[in-house]
Coordinates of C-alpha atoms in Angstrom, one line a residue:
M1477 CA -26.9 -35.2 19.9
G1478 CA -30.4 -36.7 20.2
G1479 CA -32.1 -35.3 23.3
M1480 CA -29.2 -33.1 24.3
H1481 CA -31.2 -30.0 23.5
A1482 CA -34.3 -31.0 25.6
Y1483 CA -35.0 -28.5 28.4
T1484 CA -35.8 -29.7 31.8
T1485 CA -38.7 -28.0 33.5
P1486 CA -38.1 -27.4 37.3
Y1487 CA -40.6 -29.4 39.3
L1488 CA -42.1 -26.5 41.2
T1489 CA -42.2 -24.4 38.0
A1490 CA -44.2 -27.1 36.2
L1491 CA -46.5 -27.5 39.2
T1492 CA -47.3 -23.8 39.3
T1493 CA -47.7 -23.6 35.6
Y1494 CA -50.3 -26.3 35.5
F1495 CA -52.0 -24.7 38.5
S1496 CA -52.1 -21.3 36.6
Y1497 CA -53.8 -22.9 33.6
A1498 CA -56.2 -24.7 35.8
V1499 CA -57.2 -21.4 37.5
L1500 CA -57.7 -19.7 34.1
I1501 CA -59.8 -22.6 32.8
L1502 CA -61.9 -22.7 36.0
F1503 CA -62.6 -19.0 36.0
G1504 CA -63.3 -19.0 32.3
H1505 CA -65.9 -21.8 32.5
T1506 CA -67.4 -20.1 35.5
R1507 CA -67.9 -16.9 33.6
D1508 CA -69.3 -18.8 30.6
F1509 CA -71.7 -20.6 32.9
Y1510 CA -73.1 -17.4 34.3
R1511 CA -73.4 -15.9 30.8
R1512 CA -75.4 -18.9 29.6
A1513 CA -77.6 -18.8 32.6
L1514 CA -78.3 -15.1 32.3
A1515 CA -78.9 -15.5 28.6
L1516 CA -81.6 -18.1 29.2
I1517 CA -83.2 -15.8 31.8
M1518 CA -82.9 -12.5 30.0
G1519 CA -82.7 -13.6 26.4
R1520 CA -80.6 -12.2 23.7
A1521 CA -80.8 -8.6 25.0
F1522 CA -78.2 -9.7 27.6
L1523 CA -75.7 -10.4 24.8
A1524 CA -76.2 -7.1 22.9
P1525 CA -73.2 -4.8 23.0
S1526 CA -73.5 -1.4 24.8
S1527 CA -72.7 0.5 21.6
D1528 CA -73.1 0.1 17.9
A1529 CA -71.3 -3.2 17.1
S1530 CA -71.5 -2.6 13.4
K1531 CA -68.8 0.0 13.3
T1532 CA -66.2 -2.5 12.2
S1533 CA -66.2 -6.0 10.7
D1534 CA -64.1 -7.1 13.7
S1535 CA -67.0 -6.1 16.0
L1536 CA -69.5 -8.0 13.9
G1537 CA -67.3 -11.1 13.9
S1538 CA -66.8 -10.9 17.6
L1539 CA -70.5 -10.5 18.3
A1540 CA -71.3 -13.5 16.1
N1541 CA -68.7 -15.6 17.8
E1542 CA -69.9 -14.5 21.2
R1543 CA -73.5 -15.4 20.4
A1544 CA -72.4 -18.7 19.0
G1545 CA -70.2 -19.4 22.0
A1546 CA -72.5 -18.2 24.8
V1547 CA -75.9 -19.0 23.5
G1548 CA -75.4 -21.7 20.9
R1549 CA -73.8 -24.2 23.3
S1550 CA -76.4 -23.6 26.0
G1551 CA -79.1 -25.0 23.8
V1552 CA -80.8 -21.7 22.7
Q1553 CA -81.3 -21.3 19.0
C1554 CA -78.8 -18.9 17.2
G1555 CA -81.1 -18.3 14.2
D1556 CA -80.2 -20.7 11.4
M1557 CA -76.5 -20.6 12.0
A1558 CA -74.2 -23.1 13.8
P1559 CA -71.3 -21.8 15.8
M1560 CA -68.5 -20.7 13.5
L1561 CA -65.7 -21.8 16.0
E1562 CA -65.0 -25.0 17.8
E1563 CA -65.8 -24.7 21.5
G1564 CA -62.2 -25.2 22.6
D1565 CA -60.9 -22.6 20.2
D1566 CA -63.5 -20.1 21.1
F1567 CA -62.9 -20.6 24.8
Y1568 CA -59.2 -20.3 24.5
T1569 CA -59.5 -17.1 22.5
R1570 CA -62.0 -15.4 24.7
R1571 CA -60.7 -16.5 28.1
M1572 CA -57.0 -16.8 27.7
F1573 CA -55.6 -15.2 24.6
A1574 CA -57.7 -12.1 24.9
R1575 CA -56.1 -11.3 28.3
I1576 CA -52.7 -10.9 26.7
Q1577 CA -53.4 -10.1 23.1
D1578 CA -51.5 -6.8 23.4
C1579 CA -48.3 -8.8 23.5
F1580 CA -48.9 -10.2 20.0
S1581 CA -49.2 -8.9 16.5
R1582 CA -47.8 -5.5 17.4
P1583 CA -47.8 -3.3 14.3
I1584 CA -44.7 -1.4 13.3
N1585 CA -44.4 1.7 11.1
S1586 CA -40.7 1.6 10.1
A1587 CA -38.3 -0.8 8.5
P1588 CA -37.4 -3.8 10.7
D1589 CA -33.8 -2.7 11.3
A1590 CA -31.8 -3.0 14.5
R1591 CA -34.2 -0.3 15.9
F1592 CA -37.7 0.3 14.7
N1593 CA -40.9 2.1 15.7
V1594 CA -43.7 0.0 17.3
M1595 CA -47.2 1.4 17.2
E1596 CA -48.9 1.7 20.6
R1597 CA -52.4 0.3 21.1
E1598 CA -55.1 0.4 23.7
E1599 CA -58.3 -1.6 24.3
D1600 CA -61.2 -0.6 22.0
K1601 CA -64.1 0.4 24.2
D1602 CA -66.6 -0.4 21.5
N1603 CA -65.2 -3.9 21.0
K1604 CA -63.4 -5.4 24.0
W1605 CA -62.0 -8.2 21.8
S1606 CA -59.8 -5.9 19.8
L1607 CA -57.2 -3.2 20.2
K1608 CA -57.0 0.1 18.4
S1609 CA -54.1 2.4 17.6
T1610 CA -53.4 5.4 19.8
G1611 CA -51.7 7.2 17.0
R1612 CA -48.4 7.1 18.8
S1613 CA -45.4 4.9 18.2
R1614 CA -42.5 3.9 20.5
P1615 CA -38.9 3.5 19.3
C1616 CA -37.6 0.1 20.3
L1617 CA -34.6 -2.1 20.0
N1618 CA -35.6 -4.9 17.7
L1619 CA -35.0 -8.4 19.0
G1620 CA -38.0 -10.0 17.3
S1621 CA -37.5 -9.8 13.5
Y1622 CA -35.8 -12.4 11.3
N1623 CA -33.5 -9.8 9.9
Y1624 CA -30.5 -12.0 10.4
L1625 CA -28.1 -10.3 8.0
G1626 CA -29.5 -6.8 8.1
F1627 CA -30.8 -6.7 4.6
A1628 CA -34.4 -5.8 5.5
A1629 CA -33.6 -2.1 5.9
S1630 CA -32.2 0.2 3.2
D1631 CA -29.0 -1.3 1.7
P1632 CA -26.5 0.6 -0.6
Y1633 CA -26.3 -2.3 -3.0
C1634 CA -29.7 -4.1 -2.8
T1635 CA -32.1 -1.2 -2.5
P1636 CA -31.2 0.7 -5.7
R1637 CA -31.3 -2.5 -7.7
S1638 CA -34.7 -3.4 -6.3
L1639 CA -36.1 0.1 -7.1
E1640 CA -34.7 -0.2 -10.7
A1641 CA -36.4 -3.6 -11.0
S1642 CA -39.7 -2.0 -10.0
R1643 CA -39.4 0.7 -12.5
R1644 CA -38.5 -1.7 -15.3
Y1645 CA -40.8 -4.7 -14.5
G1646 CA -43.5 -3.2 -12.2
W1647 CA -44.5 -4.0 -8.6
A1648 CA -46.2 -7.4 -9.4
Q1649 CA -46.2 -10.0 -12.1
C1650 CA -50.0 -10.5 -11.9
S1651 CA -49.6 -14.0 -13.3
S1652 CA -48.3 -17.5 -12.4
T1653 CA -44.9 -18.7 -13.5
V1654 CA -46.4 -21.1 -16.1
E1655 CA -48.3 -18.3 -17.8
A1656 CA -46.7 -14.8 -18.0
G1657 CA -45.1 -14.5 -14.5
T1658 CA -41.5 -15.5 -15.1
S1659 CA -39.4 -12.3 -15.3
P1660 CA -35.6 -12.3 -16.2
V1661 CA -34.9 -11.5 -12.5
L1662 CA -36.8 -14.5 -11.3
A1663 CA -35.0 -16.8 -13.7
A1664 CA -31.6 -15.3 -12.6
L1665 CA -32.6 -15.9 -9.0
E1666 CA -33.4 -19.5 -9.6
S1667 CA -30.1 -20.0 -11.3
R1668 CA -28.1 -18.3 -8.5
V1669 CA -29.9 -20.2 -5.8
A1670 CA -28.9 -23.5 -7.4
R1671 CA -25.3 -22.4 -7.6
Y1672 CA -25.3 -21.1 -4.0
V1673 CA -26.5 -24.5 -2.5
S1674 CA -24.6 -26.6 -5.1
K1675 CA -27.6 -28.2 -6.7
E1676 CA -28.5 -28.8 -10.4
S1677 CA -31.6 -26.7 -10.4
A1678 CA -34.0 -24.6 -8.2
I1679 CA -37.5 -23.3 -8.2
V1680 CA -38.6 -20.1 -6.5
Y1681 CA -42.0 -19.5 -4.8
G1682 CA -43.6 -16.2 -3.9
M1683 CA -44.5 -17.4 -0.3
G1684 CA -42.3 -19.1 2.2
F1685 CA -45.1 -21.2 3.8
A1686 CA -46.3 -22.4 0.5
T1687 CA -42.8 -23.6 -0.4
N1688 CA -43.3 -26.5 1.9
S1689 CA -47.1 -26.9 1.9
S1690 CA -47.4 -27.0 -1.9
T1691 CA -44.2 -29.0 -2.7
I1692 CA -44.5 -32.0 -0.4
P1693 CA -47.8 -33.1 -1.9
V1694 CA -46.3 -33.0 -5.3
L1695 CA -43.5 -35.4 -4.3
M1696 CA -45.3 -37.7 -2.0
G1697 CA -48.7 -39.5 -2.2
K1698 CA -50.6 -42.7 -1.6
G1699 CA -48.2 -45.6 -1.0
S1700 CA -45.4 -43.3 0.2
L1701 CA -44.1 -42.8 3.7
I1702 CA -43.0 -39.6 5.4
I1703 CA -41.0 -39.7 8.6
S1704 CA -41.1 -36.3 10.2
D1705 CA -39.3 -34.7 13.2
S1706 CA -41.8 -34.1 16.0
L1707 CA -41.0 -30.3 16.1
N1708 CA -41.2 -29.6 12.3
H1709 CA -42.8 -26.4 11.2
R1710 CA -46.5 -26.0 10.6
S1711 CA -45.9 -25.6 6.8
I1712 CA -44.3 -29.0 6.8
V1713 CA -47.2 -30.5 8.8
S1714 CA -49.7 -28.9 6.3
G1715 CA -47.8 -30.3 3.3
V1716 CA -47.6 -33.8 4.8
R1717 CA -51.4 -33.8 5.5
L1718 CA -52.2 -32.6 2.0
S1719 CA -50.0 -35.3 0.4
G1720 CA -52.1 -38.2 1.4
A1721 CA -49.0 -40.2 2.3
R1722 CA -48.6 -42.2 5.5
V1723 CA -46.7 -40.3 8.2
K1724 CA -44.7 -41.4 11.2
V1725 CA -43.0 -39.1 13.7
F1726 CA -39.7 -39.5 15.4
R1727 CA -38.6 -37.9 18.6
H1728 CA -37.1 -34.5 18.1
N1729 CA -33.6 -34.6 16.8
D1730 CA -33.2 -38.2 18.0
A1731 CA -31.3 -40.1 15.3
T1732 CA -31.5 -43.4 17.2
H1733 CA -35.3 -43.2 17.4
L1734 CA -35.4 -42.2 13.7
E1735 CA -33.6 -45.4 12.8
K1736 CA -35.9 -47.4 14.9
V1737 CA -39.0 -45.9 13.2
L1738 CA -37.5 -46.3 9.8
R1739 CA -36.4 -49.9 10.3
A1740 CA -39.8 -50.9 11.6
A1741 CA -41.6 -49.1 8.8
I1742 CA -39.6 -50.9 6.2
S1743 CA -40.0 -54.3 7.8
E1744 CA -43.8 -53.9 8.2
G1745 CA -44.4 -52.4 4.8
Q1746 CA -47.7 -50.7 3.9
P1747 CA -50.7 -51.3 6.2
R1748 CA -52.9 -54.2 5.3
T1749 CA -51.2 -55.1 2.0
R1750 CA -47.6 -55.3 3.5
E1751 CA -46.3 -54.2 0.2
P1752 CA -43.0 -52.2 0.2
W1753 CA -43.3 -48.5 0.4
K1754 CA -43.1 -46.7 -3.0
K1755 CA -40.7 -44.2 -1.4
I1756 CA -39.7 -42.9 2.0
L1757 CA -38.9 -39.3 2.8
V1758 CA -37.3 -38.0 6.0
I1759 CA -38.1 -34.4 6.7
V1760 CA -36.0 -32.3 9.1
E1761 CA -35.1 -28.6 9.6
G1762 CA -31.7 -27.0 9.6
I1763 CA -32.5 -24.7 12.6
Y1764 CA -35.7 -25.2 14.6
S1765 CA -37.3 -21.8 15.0
M1766 CA -38.8 -22.4 18.4
E1767 CA -35.7 -24.1 19.8
G1768 CA -32.8 -22.3 18.1
H1769 CA -30.7 -25.4 17.6
M1770 CA -29.5 -27.4 14.6
C1771 CA -30.7 -30.8 13.5
N1772 CA -28.5 -33.8 14.0
L1773 CA -27.8 -33.8 10.3
R1774 CA -24.7 -35.9 10.1
E1775 CA -26.2 -39.0 11.8
I1776 CA -29.5 -38.4 9.9
V1777 CA -27.7 -38.5 6.6
E1778 CA -26.0 -41.7 7.5
I1779 CA -29.3 -43.3 8.4
K1780 CA -31.0 -42.2 5.3
K1781 CA -28.2 -43.7 3.2
K1782 CA -28.2 -46.9 5.1
Y1783 CA -32.0 -47.5 4.5
G1784 CA -32.3 -45.9 1.1
A1785 CA -34.6 -43.1 2.1
Y1786 CA -34.8 -39.6 0.6
L1787 CA -34.0 -36.5 2.8
F1788 CA -35.8 -33.2 2.7
L1789 CA -34.0 -30.4 4.6
D1790 CA -35.8 -27.2 5.5
E1791 CA -33.3 -24.4 5.8
A1792 CA -35.6 -21.5 6.3
H1793 CA -33.7 -20.2 9.4
S1794 CA -30.2 -21.6 8.6
I1795 CA -29.6 -20.5 5.0
G1796 CA -27.6 -17.3 5.0
A1797 CA -27.2 -17.5 8.8
M1798 CA -25.1 -20.6 9.3
G1799 CA -21.7 -21.6 7.8
A1800 CA -18.7 -19.5 6.9
S1801 CA -20.3 -18.2 3.7
G1802 CA -23.9 -18.5 4.8
R1803 CA -24.7 -21.7 2.9
G1804 CA -26.5 -23.3 5.8
V1805 CA -26.1 -26.2 8.1
C1806 CA -24.5 -28.4 5.5
E1807 CA -21.6 -26.0 5.2
H1808 CA -21.5 -25.5 9.0
L1809 CA -21.3 -29.2 9.7
G1810 CA -19.1 -30.1 6.7
I1811 CA -21.8 -32.2 4.9
D1812 CA -21.9 -32.5 1.1
T1813 CA -25.2 -31.1 -0.2
A1814 CA -25.3 -34.1 -2.6
D1815 CA -26.3 -36.2 0.4
V1816 CA -29.4 -34.1 0.8
D1817 CA -32.0 -34.9 -1.9
I1818 CA -34.2 -31.8 -1.5
M1819 CA -33.2 -28.5 0.0
M1820 CA -35.7 -25.9 0.9
G1821 CA -35.1 -22.4 2.1
T1822 CA -36.8 -19.0 2.4
F1823 CA -35.8 -15.4 1.5
T1824 CA -37.8 -13.9 4.4
K1825 CA -35.1 -14.3 7.1
S1826 CA -31.5 -13.7 5.9
F1827 CA -32.2 -12.0 2.6
G1828 CA -34.8 -9.3 3.5
S1829 CA -37.3 -10.4 0.9
C1830 CA -40.3 -12.8 0.6
G1831 CA -40.8 -16.3 -0.8
G1832 CA -38.7 -19.4 -0.8
Y1833 CA -37.0 -22.0 -2.9
I1834 CA -36.7 -25.7 -3.5
A1835 CA -33.3 -27.0 -4.9
S1836 CA -32.7 -30.5 -6.2
N1837 CA -31.8 -32.3 -9.4
H1838 CA -33.2 -31.2 -12.8
D1839 CA -35.8 -33.9 -13.0
V1840 CA -37.3 -33.2 -9.6
I1841 CA -37.5 -29.4 -10.2
A1842 CA -39.0 -29.9 -13.6
H1843 CA -41.7 -32.2 -12.0
I1844 CA -42.4 -29.6 -9.3
K1845 CA -42.7 -26.8 -11.9
R1846 CA -45.3 -28.9 -13.9
H1847 CA -47.4 -30.0 -10.9
S1848 CA -47.1 -27.6 -7.9
P1849 CA -50.2 -25.5 -7.4
S1850 CA -48.0 -22.5 -6.4
T1851 CA -46.5 -22.5 -9.9
L1852 CA -49.7 -23.3 -11.7
Y1853 CA -52.1 -21.0 -9.9
A1854 CA -50.4 -18.6 -7.6
A1855 CA -48.8 -15.3 -8.7
S1856 CA -45.1 -15.5 -9.0
M1857 CA -42.6 -13.5 -6.9
S1858 CA -42.5 -9.9 -8.0
A1859 CA -39.4 -8.6 -9.7
P1860 CA -38.4 -6.1 -6.9
A1861 CA -38.7 -8.9 -4.3
A1862 CA -36.7 -11.3 -6.5
M1863 CA -34.1 -8.6 -7.1
Q1864 CA -33.7 -8.0 -3.4
A1865 CA -33.0 -11.7 -2.8
L1866 CA -30.8 -11.9 -5.9
S1867 CA -28.7 -8.9 -4.7
A1868 CA -28.3 -10.3 -1.2
L1869 CA -27.1 -13.5 -2.7
E1870 CA -24.6 -11.7 -4.9
I1871 CA -23.2 -10.0 -1.8
L1872 CA -22.8 -13.3 0.0
M1873 CA -21.2 -15.0 -3.1
G1874 CA -18.7 -12.1 -3.6
D1875 CA -20.2 -10.8 -6.8
D1876 CA -20.8 -7.3 -5.5
D1877 CA -18.5 -4.3 -5.5
S1878 CA -16.9 -5.4 -2.2
R1879 CA -15.9 -8.8 -3.7
G1880 CA -17.4 -10.7 -0.8
E1881 CA -16.0 -8.6 2.0
R1882 CA -19.5 -7.2 3.0
G1883 CA -21.0 -10.7 3.0
Q1884 CA -18.3 -12.2 5.1
A1885 CA -18.4 -9.3 7.5
K1886 CA -22.2 -9.6 7.9
I1887 CA -22.0 -13.4 8.6
A1888 CA -19.1 -13.0 11.1
Q1889 CA -21.0 -10.1 12.8
L1890 CA -24.1 -12.2 13.2
H1891 CA -22.3 -15.1 14.7
D1892 CA -20.3 -12.9 17.1
N1893 CA -23.5 -11.1 18.2
A1894 CA -25.4 -14.4 18.7
N1895 CA -22.7 -16.0 20.7
Y1896 CA -22.0 -13.0 22.9
F1897 CA -25.7 -12.4 23.6
R1898 CA -26.3 -16.1 24.4
E1899 CA -23.4 -16.3 26.8
Q1900 CA -24.4 -13.1 28.6
L1901 CA -28.0 -14.5 29.1
K1902 CA -26.7 -17.7 30.4
S1903 CA -24.4 -15.9 32.9
M1904 CA -27.5 -14.2 34.3
G1905 CA -29.0 -17.5 35.2
C1906 CA -31.6 -17.6 32.4
Q1907 CA -32.4 -20.9 30.8
I1908 CA -31.4 -20.5 27.2
L1909 CA -31.9 -22.9 24.3
G1910 CA -30.0 -23.0 21.0
D1911 CA -26.6 -23.9 19.5
E1912 CA -23.5 -21.8 18.9
D1913 CA -23.8 -19.4 16.0
S1914 CA -27.6 -19.8 15.9
P1915 CA -29.3 -16.4 15.6
I1916 CA -32.3 -17.7 17.5
M1917 CA -32.2 -18.1 21.3
P1918 CA -35.3 -18.8 23.4
L1919 CA -35.4 -17.8 27.0
M1920 CA -37.7 -20.2 29.0
L1921 CA -40.6 -18.5 30.8
Y1922 CA -42.9 -21.6 31.5
N1923 CA -45.7 -19.9 33.5
P1924 CA -48.4 -18.3 31.3
S1925 CA -48.6 -15.2 33.5
K1926 CA -44.9 -14.5 32.7
I1927 CA -45.6 -14.4 29.0
A1928 CA -47.4 -11.1 29.3
A1929 CA -45.3 -9.8 32.2
F1930 CA -42.0 -10.3 30.3
S1931 CA -43.3 -8.8 27.0
R1932 CA -44.9 -5.8 28.6
E1933 CA -42.0 -5.0 30.9
C1934 CA -39.5 -5.2 28.0
F1935 CA -41.7 -3.0 25.8
K1936 CA -42.0 -0.4 28.5
R1937 CA -38.2 -0.2 28.5
G1938 CA -37.9 0.1 24.7
V1939 CA -37.1 -3.5 23.8
A1940 CA -39.4 -5.4 21.5
V1941 CA -39.3 -9.2 22.0
V1942 CA -41.4 -12.1 20.7
V1943 CA -43.1 -14.3 23.3
V1944 CA -44.6 -17.7 22.5
G1945 CA -46.9 -20.0 24.4
F1946 CA -49.3 -22.8 24.0
P1947 CA -50.4 -24.0 21.4
A1948 CA -47.2 -23.0 19.5
T1949 CA -45.3 -24.7 22.3
D1950 CA -46.3 -27.5 24.7
L1951 CA -48.3 -26.4 27.8
V1952 CA -45.3 -25.8 30.0
G1953 CA -42.9 -24.6 27.2
S1954 CA -43.8 -20.8 27.2
R1955 CA -40.8 -18.7 26.2
A1956 CA -39.4 -15.4 24.9
R1957 CA -37.6 -15.8 21.6
F1958 CA -34.7 -13.4 20.8
C1959 CA -33.6 -13.1 17.2
L1960 CA -30.2 -11.5 16.6
S1961 CA -29.1 -9.6 13.6
A1962 CA -25.8 -8.5 12.0
A1963 CA -27.3 -5.0 12.1
H1964 CA -27.0 -4.9 15.9
S1965 CA -24.0 -3.2 17.4
R1966 CA -22.3 -4.3 20.6
A1967 CA -23.9 -1.2 22.3
D1968 CA -27.3 -2.4 21.2
L1969 CA -26.8 -5.8 22.7
D1970 CA -25.5 -4.4 26.0
E1971 CA -28.5 -2.1 26.2
A1972 CA -30.8 -5.1 25.6
L1973 CA -29.0 -7.2 28.1
E1974 CA -29.5 -4.5 30.8
V1975 CA -33.2 -4.5 30.2
V1976 CA -33.4 -8.3 30.2
R1977 CA -31.3 -8.5 33.4
E1978 CA -33.8 -6.2 35.1
V1979 CA -37.0 -7.8 33.7
S1980 CA -35.8 -11.4 34.2
S1981 CA -35.3 -10.5 37.8
R1982 CA -38.7 -8.9 38.2
C1983 CA -40.4 -11.8 36.5
A1984 CA -38.4 -14.5 38.4
V1985 CA -37.3 -16.4 35.3
R1986 CA -33.6 -16.9 36.2
Y1987 CA -34.2 -20.6 36.7
E1988 CA -30.5 -21.5 36.5
L1989 CA -29.2 -18.8 38.8
K1990 CA -26.6 -20.3 41.1
K1991 CA -27.3 -19.4 44.7

């Protein structure tokens, strides 16, 4: 499977994409040059805004950044302050991102169900670097939220139980788990998670990102080696950096390259001393959120067994969404969870809640609870949020009133929706990534101008999509990312497909259309 998911950028498309970025960079630096020149001639008055910039904190921040960027780098003193932002970051924000910022961070004012209301925005005339609400909202078909099983909206089983938990335990714990933050609901959730993924024990965090970033440093440190997939999530990257362990990267989903890296690392040992590594941890994801495909788990398990390494599996996007009963890629691929040493997942996708979990053996979980900063210092998950995740798990495990029928129906509906939508997109000639049953399907756009065009045209037609570009992807890897849900009906999907058919034609992104 290694490499089978890699997309091939058409030569002409790659050429025009690089050219587009070159034009943007050239014009951006030209404008910056003239701003610096005029600032030297006319002084700071040239940089003063035309209206009161102190109306909002955003305006103050933008003015400070603009002064630091335009004047500070030209050699003129900016008071006693150094530029807050790095030159490259500041340039990218001002000259590239600002042009298409309306396509990102769109606020909503309803539950993220199959359809939701997206608030409309317009450029703030007092601060050109920000957008302001118009007071209007637009009903849209939701193809952007991670609401895989439809639990994010009101549910006849989950919602009443969460409301009751809020009445009984309050909205927040206001304490860490090692102090006074462990509610009976949280303890029940940890126990059920362990049962669900067939592990001895589990710990629950209040934040999905912190589940990785604050656990990996507790498990790994100096003298240890981490071997990480090249496309692992930023939360994993942050945790690896904080750990202080050595890190090596293997080509995305390439088991052959993983074995080569692992064998070389073992034979060479630690730098300088050549002593054996204290421990080696391989980190992969169940489903990669920007690619929509599964990891090559079976071969990776075989390799980690062969060389005596530990395996950390991030199932943020696969738990609840993959497998006949939603137990993730291990169930989907027929792999015993005993072969995975540490299992991570989140409640923010399939379960309509917040936070995440780590599941492993008793000793590992006890160690994490004693040393993780998220259990020692961060507030624990609130009882209503924990009850939402617990109730969703009960539905999937057949402990609700339907005795498992609702859970099975939701998973089957999600897989049916995902496979139908993917095949229809491919039949249009769009270049689509992702595996069968995966709820994530990226549509390749490549050119930066098509990021904004695709997003805006879909939004005009009442379809909300997520678009992604550099630096979240490589320079020529811009894409639109569709996220399907069990809450979508076939009529919803057909409506969305009609919009995508029209917009993909207008934006010329049918790269695999047969002529």
